[in-house]
Short mmCIF file of C-alpha atoms and ligand atoms in Angstrom, two decimals:
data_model
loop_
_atom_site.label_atom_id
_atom_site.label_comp_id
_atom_site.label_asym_id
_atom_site.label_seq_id
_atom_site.Cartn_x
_atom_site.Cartn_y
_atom_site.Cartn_z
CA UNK A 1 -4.37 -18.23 -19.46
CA UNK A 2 -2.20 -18.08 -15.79
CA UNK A 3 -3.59 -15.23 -14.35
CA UNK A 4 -1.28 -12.18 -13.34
CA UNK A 5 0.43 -11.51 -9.69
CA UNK A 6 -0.78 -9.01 -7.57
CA UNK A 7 1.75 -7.56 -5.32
CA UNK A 8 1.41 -4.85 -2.76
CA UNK A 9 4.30 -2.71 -1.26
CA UNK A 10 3.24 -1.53 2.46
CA UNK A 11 5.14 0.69 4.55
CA UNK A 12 5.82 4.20 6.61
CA UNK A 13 6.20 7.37 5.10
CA UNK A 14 9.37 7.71 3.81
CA UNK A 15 10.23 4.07 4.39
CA UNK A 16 11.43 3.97 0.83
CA UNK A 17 8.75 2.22 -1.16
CA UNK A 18 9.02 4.30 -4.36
CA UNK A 19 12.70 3.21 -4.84
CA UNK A 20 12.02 -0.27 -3.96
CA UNK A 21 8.96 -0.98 -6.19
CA UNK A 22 11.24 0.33 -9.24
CA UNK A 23 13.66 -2.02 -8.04
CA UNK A 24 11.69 -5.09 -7.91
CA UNK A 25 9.82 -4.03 -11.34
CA UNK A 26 12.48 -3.62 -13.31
CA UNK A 27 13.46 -7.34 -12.43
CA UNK A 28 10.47 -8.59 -13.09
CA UNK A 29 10.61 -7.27 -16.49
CA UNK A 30 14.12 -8.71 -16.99
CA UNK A 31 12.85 -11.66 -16.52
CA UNK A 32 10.10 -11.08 -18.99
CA UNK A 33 7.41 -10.28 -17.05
CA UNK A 34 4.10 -7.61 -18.06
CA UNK A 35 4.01 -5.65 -15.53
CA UNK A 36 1.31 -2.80 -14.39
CA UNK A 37 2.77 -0.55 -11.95
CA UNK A 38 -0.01 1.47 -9.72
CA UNK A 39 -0.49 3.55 -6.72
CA UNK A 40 -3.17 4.58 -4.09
CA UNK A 41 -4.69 7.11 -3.61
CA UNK A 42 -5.51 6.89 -8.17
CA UNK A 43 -5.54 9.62 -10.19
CA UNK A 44 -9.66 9.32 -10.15
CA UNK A 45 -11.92 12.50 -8.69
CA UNK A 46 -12.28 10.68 -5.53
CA UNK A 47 -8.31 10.25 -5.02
CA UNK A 48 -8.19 14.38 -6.02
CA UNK A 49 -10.77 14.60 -2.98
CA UNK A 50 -8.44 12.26 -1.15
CA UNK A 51 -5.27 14.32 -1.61
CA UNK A 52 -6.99 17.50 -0.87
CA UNK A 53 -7.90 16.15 2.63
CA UNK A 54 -4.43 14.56 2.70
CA UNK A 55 -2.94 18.41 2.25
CA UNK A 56 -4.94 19.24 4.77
CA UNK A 57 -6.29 21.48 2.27
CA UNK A 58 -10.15 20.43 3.32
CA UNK A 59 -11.10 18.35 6.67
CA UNK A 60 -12.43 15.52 6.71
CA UNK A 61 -13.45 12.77 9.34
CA UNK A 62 -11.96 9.36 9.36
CA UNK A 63 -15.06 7.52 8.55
CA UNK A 64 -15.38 9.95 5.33
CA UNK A 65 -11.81 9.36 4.56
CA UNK A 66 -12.08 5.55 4.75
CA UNK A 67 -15.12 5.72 2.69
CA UNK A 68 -13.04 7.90 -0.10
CA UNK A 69 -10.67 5.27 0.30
CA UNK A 70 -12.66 2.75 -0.28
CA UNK A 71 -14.61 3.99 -3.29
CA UNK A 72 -10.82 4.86 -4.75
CA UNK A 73 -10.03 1.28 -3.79
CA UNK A 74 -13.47 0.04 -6.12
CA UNK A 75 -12.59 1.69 -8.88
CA UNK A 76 -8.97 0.49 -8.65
CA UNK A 77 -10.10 -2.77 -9.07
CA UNK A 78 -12.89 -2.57 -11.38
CA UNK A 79 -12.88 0.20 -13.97
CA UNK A 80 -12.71 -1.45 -17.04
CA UNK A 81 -10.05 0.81 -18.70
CA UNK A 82 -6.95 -0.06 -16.37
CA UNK A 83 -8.70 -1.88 -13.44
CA UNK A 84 -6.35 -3.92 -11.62
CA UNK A 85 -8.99 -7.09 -12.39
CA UNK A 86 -8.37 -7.00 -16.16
CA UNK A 87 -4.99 -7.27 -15.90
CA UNK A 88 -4.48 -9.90 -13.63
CA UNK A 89 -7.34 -11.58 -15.83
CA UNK A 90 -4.87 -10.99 -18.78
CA UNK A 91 -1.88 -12.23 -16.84
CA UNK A 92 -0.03 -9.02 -16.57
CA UNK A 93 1.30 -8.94 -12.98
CA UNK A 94 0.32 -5.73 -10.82
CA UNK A 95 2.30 -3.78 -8.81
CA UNK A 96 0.54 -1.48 -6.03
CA UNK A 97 2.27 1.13 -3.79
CA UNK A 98 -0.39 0.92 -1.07
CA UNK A 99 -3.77 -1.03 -0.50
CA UNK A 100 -6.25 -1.90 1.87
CA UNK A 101 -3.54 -2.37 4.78
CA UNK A 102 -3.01 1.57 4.80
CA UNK A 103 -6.85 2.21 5.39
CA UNK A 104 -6.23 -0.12 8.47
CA UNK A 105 -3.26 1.50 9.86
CA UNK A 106 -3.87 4.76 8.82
CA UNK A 107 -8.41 5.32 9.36
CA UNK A 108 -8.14 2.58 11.70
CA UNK A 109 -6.60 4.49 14.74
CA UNK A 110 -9.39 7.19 14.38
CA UNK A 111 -12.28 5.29 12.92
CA UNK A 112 -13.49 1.54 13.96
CA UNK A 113 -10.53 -0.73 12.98
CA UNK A 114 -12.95 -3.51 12.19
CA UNK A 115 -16.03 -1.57 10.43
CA UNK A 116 -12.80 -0.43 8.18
CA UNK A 117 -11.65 -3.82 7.69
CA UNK A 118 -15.24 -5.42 6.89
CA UNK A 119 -16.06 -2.75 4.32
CA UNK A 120 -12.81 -3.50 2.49
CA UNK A 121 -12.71 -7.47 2.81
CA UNK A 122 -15.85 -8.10 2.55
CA UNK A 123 -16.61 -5.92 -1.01
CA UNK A 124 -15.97 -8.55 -3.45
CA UNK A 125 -14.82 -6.12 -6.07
CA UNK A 126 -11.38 -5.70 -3.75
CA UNK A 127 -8.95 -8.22 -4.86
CA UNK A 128 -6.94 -9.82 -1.93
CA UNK A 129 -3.12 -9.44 -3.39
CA UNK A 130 -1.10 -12.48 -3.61
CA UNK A 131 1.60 -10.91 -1.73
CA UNK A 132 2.16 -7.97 0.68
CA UNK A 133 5.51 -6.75 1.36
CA UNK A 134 5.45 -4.46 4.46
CA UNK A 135 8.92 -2.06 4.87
CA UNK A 136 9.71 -1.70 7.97
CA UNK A 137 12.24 0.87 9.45
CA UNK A 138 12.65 2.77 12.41
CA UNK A 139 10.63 6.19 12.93
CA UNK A 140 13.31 8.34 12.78
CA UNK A 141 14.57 7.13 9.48
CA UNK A 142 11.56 7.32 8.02
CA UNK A 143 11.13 10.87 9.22
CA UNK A 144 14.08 12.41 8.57
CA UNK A 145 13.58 11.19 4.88
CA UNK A 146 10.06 12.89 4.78
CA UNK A 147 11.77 15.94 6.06
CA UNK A 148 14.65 15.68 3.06
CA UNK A 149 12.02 14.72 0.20
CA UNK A 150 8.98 16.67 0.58
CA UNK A 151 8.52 20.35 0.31
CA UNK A 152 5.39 20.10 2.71
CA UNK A 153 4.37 17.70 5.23
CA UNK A 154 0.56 16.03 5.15
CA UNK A 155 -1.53 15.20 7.66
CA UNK A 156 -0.47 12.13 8.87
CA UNK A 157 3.18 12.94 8.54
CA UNK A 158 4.24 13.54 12.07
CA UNK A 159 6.24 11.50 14.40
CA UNK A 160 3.59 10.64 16.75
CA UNK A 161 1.17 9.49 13.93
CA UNK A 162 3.14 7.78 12.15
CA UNK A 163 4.49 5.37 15.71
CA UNK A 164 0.40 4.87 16.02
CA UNK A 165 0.29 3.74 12.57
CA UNK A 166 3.34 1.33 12.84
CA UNK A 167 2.13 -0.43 15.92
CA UNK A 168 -1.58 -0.89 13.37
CA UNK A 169 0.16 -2.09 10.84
CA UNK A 170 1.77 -5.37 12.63
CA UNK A 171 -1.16 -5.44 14.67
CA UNK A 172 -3.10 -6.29 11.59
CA UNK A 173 -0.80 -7.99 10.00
CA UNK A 174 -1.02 -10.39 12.91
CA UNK A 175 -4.96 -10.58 12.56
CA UNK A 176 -4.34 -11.97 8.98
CA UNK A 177 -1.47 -14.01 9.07
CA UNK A 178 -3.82 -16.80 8.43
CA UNK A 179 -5.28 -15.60 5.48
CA UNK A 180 -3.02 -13.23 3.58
CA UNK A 181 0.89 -13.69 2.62
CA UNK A 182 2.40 -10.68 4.79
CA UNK A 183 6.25 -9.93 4.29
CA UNK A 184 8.26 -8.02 6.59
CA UNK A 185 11.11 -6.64 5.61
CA UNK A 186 13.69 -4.45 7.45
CA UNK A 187 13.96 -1.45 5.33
CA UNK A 188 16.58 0.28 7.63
CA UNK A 189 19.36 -0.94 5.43
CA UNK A 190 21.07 -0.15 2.54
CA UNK A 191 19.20 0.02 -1.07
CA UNK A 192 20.32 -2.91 -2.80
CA UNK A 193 20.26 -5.36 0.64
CA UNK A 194 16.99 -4.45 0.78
CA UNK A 195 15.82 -5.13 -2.64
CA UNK A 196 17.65 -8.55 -2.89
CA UNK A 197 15.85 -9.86 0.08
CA UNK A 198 12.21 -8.49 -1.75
CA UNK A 199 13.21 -10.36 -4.90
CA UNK A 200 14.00 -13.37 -2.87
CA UNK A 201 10.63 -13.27 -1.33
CA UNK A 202 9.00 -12.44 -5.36
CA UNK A 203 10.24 -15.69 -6.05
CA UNK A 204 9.14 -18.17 -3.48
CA UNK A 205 5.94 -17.15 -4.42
CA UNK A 206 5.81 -17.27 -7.55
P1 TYD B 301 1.27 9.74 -0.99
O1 TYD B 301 2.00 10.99 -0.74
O2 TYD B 301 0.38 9.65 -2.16
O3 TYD B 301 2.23 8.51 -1.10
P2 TYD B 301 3.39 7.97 -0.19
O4 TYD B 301 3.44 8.78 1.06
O5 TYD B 301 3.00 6.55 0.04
O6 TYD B 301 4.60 8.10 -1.03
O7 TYD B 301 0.50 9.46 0.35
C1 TYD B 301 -0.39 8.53 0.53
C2 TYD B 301 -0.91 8.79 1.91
O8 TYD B 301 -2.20 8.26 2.00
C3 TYD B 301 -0.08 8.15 3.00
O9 TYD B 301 0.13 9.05 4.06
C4 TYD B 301 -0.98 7.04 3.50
C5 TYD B 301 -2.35 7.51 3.16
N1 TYD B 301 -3.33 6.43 2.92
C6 TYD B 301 -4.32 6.21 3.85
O10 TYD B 301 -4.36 6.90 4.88
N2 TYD B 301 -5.24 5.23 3.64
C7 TYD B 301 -5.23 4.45 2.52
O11 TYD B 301 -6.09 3.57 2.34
C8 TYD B 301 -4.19 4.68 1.54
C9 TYD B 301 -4.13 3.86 0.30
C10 TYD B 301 -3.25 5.69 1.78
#
């Protein structure tokens, strides 16, 4: 059987990833294809441990954080019940809102960029996706949409983080352009131009 896609949606807070994975799922399901939609942190204990330190609500150091991240991240992939791998093994196509790119941009500004990068590419339960689609829009945007949506802000939702975490993001997504299939799109447009150019790019890979 043709195994599944794996497709991960990168991007800023508020840079409108919830919207546009919807988007692109529903027309993949149009057009008749099983989909599993997912998110990281997972509902598991160690993404409840994750949020808490994302609230702010207990501290934790960037190498403990990446570590939480990454044992989220294993059982993502592996649990048998819905582990990313038995789908794609199945040939359902997954959907993830977030992946290893976020512990790069995100625990790599604090903690060693590549220590975080080896632990995650070099477990082999981690699946590399078959596409990333990174949206990219301005700062501001994305802030004053954090500032509409959310009734509290987390930890790494301040201006100044969040320009850090930008500039890691397309720094390492120019350390893999060889050897991962990185989209950028510009997400500082309006809904629907945005998702035609992401199903565009769903279909030359297909
Ligand atoms: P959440 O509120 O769950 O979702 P989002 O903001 O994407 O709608 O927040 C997830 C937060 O977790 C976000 O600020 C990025 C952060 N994060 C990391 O720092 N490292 C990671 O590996 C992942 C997956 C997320």
């Amino acid at each position: 059987m043709e195994k599944g896609k794996f497709i991960v949606f990168e991007g800023l807070d508020g840079s409108g990833k919830g919207t546009q994975i919807n988007l692109l799922v529903e027309e993949m399901k149009k057009r008749g294809r099983r989909v599993y939609q997912t998110a990281e942190p997972t509902e598991s204990s160690t993404g409840g441990m994750i949020r808490d330190a994302l609230a702010g609500f207990v501290k934790r150091d960037e190498y403990e954080l990446s570590a939480l991240f990454l044992a989220d991240r294993i059982f993502h992939n592996a649990n048998p019940k819905n582990g990313i791998k038995q789908f794609l093994e199945r040939g359902i196509d997954v959907v993830c809102d977030r992946y290893y790119y976020s512990s790069f941009a995100y625990q790599g500004i604090d903690a060693d960029l590549d220590w975080v990068m080896s632990l995650n590419l070099g477990c082999p339960e981690i699946i590399r996706p078959d596409l990333c689609i990174f949206l990219d829009a301005d700062i501001d945007i994305c802030d004053d949409r954090i500032g509409k949506n959310r009734f509290s802000r987390e930890i790494y939702e301040n201006k100044e983080t969040q320009c850090m975490v930008r500039q890691r993001f397309l720094e390492v997504f120019k350390r893999l352009e060889n050897s991962e299939n990185i989209r950028i799109v510009n997400a500082a447009r309006g809904i629907s131009e945005v998702s035609s150019d992401i199903i565009e790019i769903y279909d030359s890979v297909k």
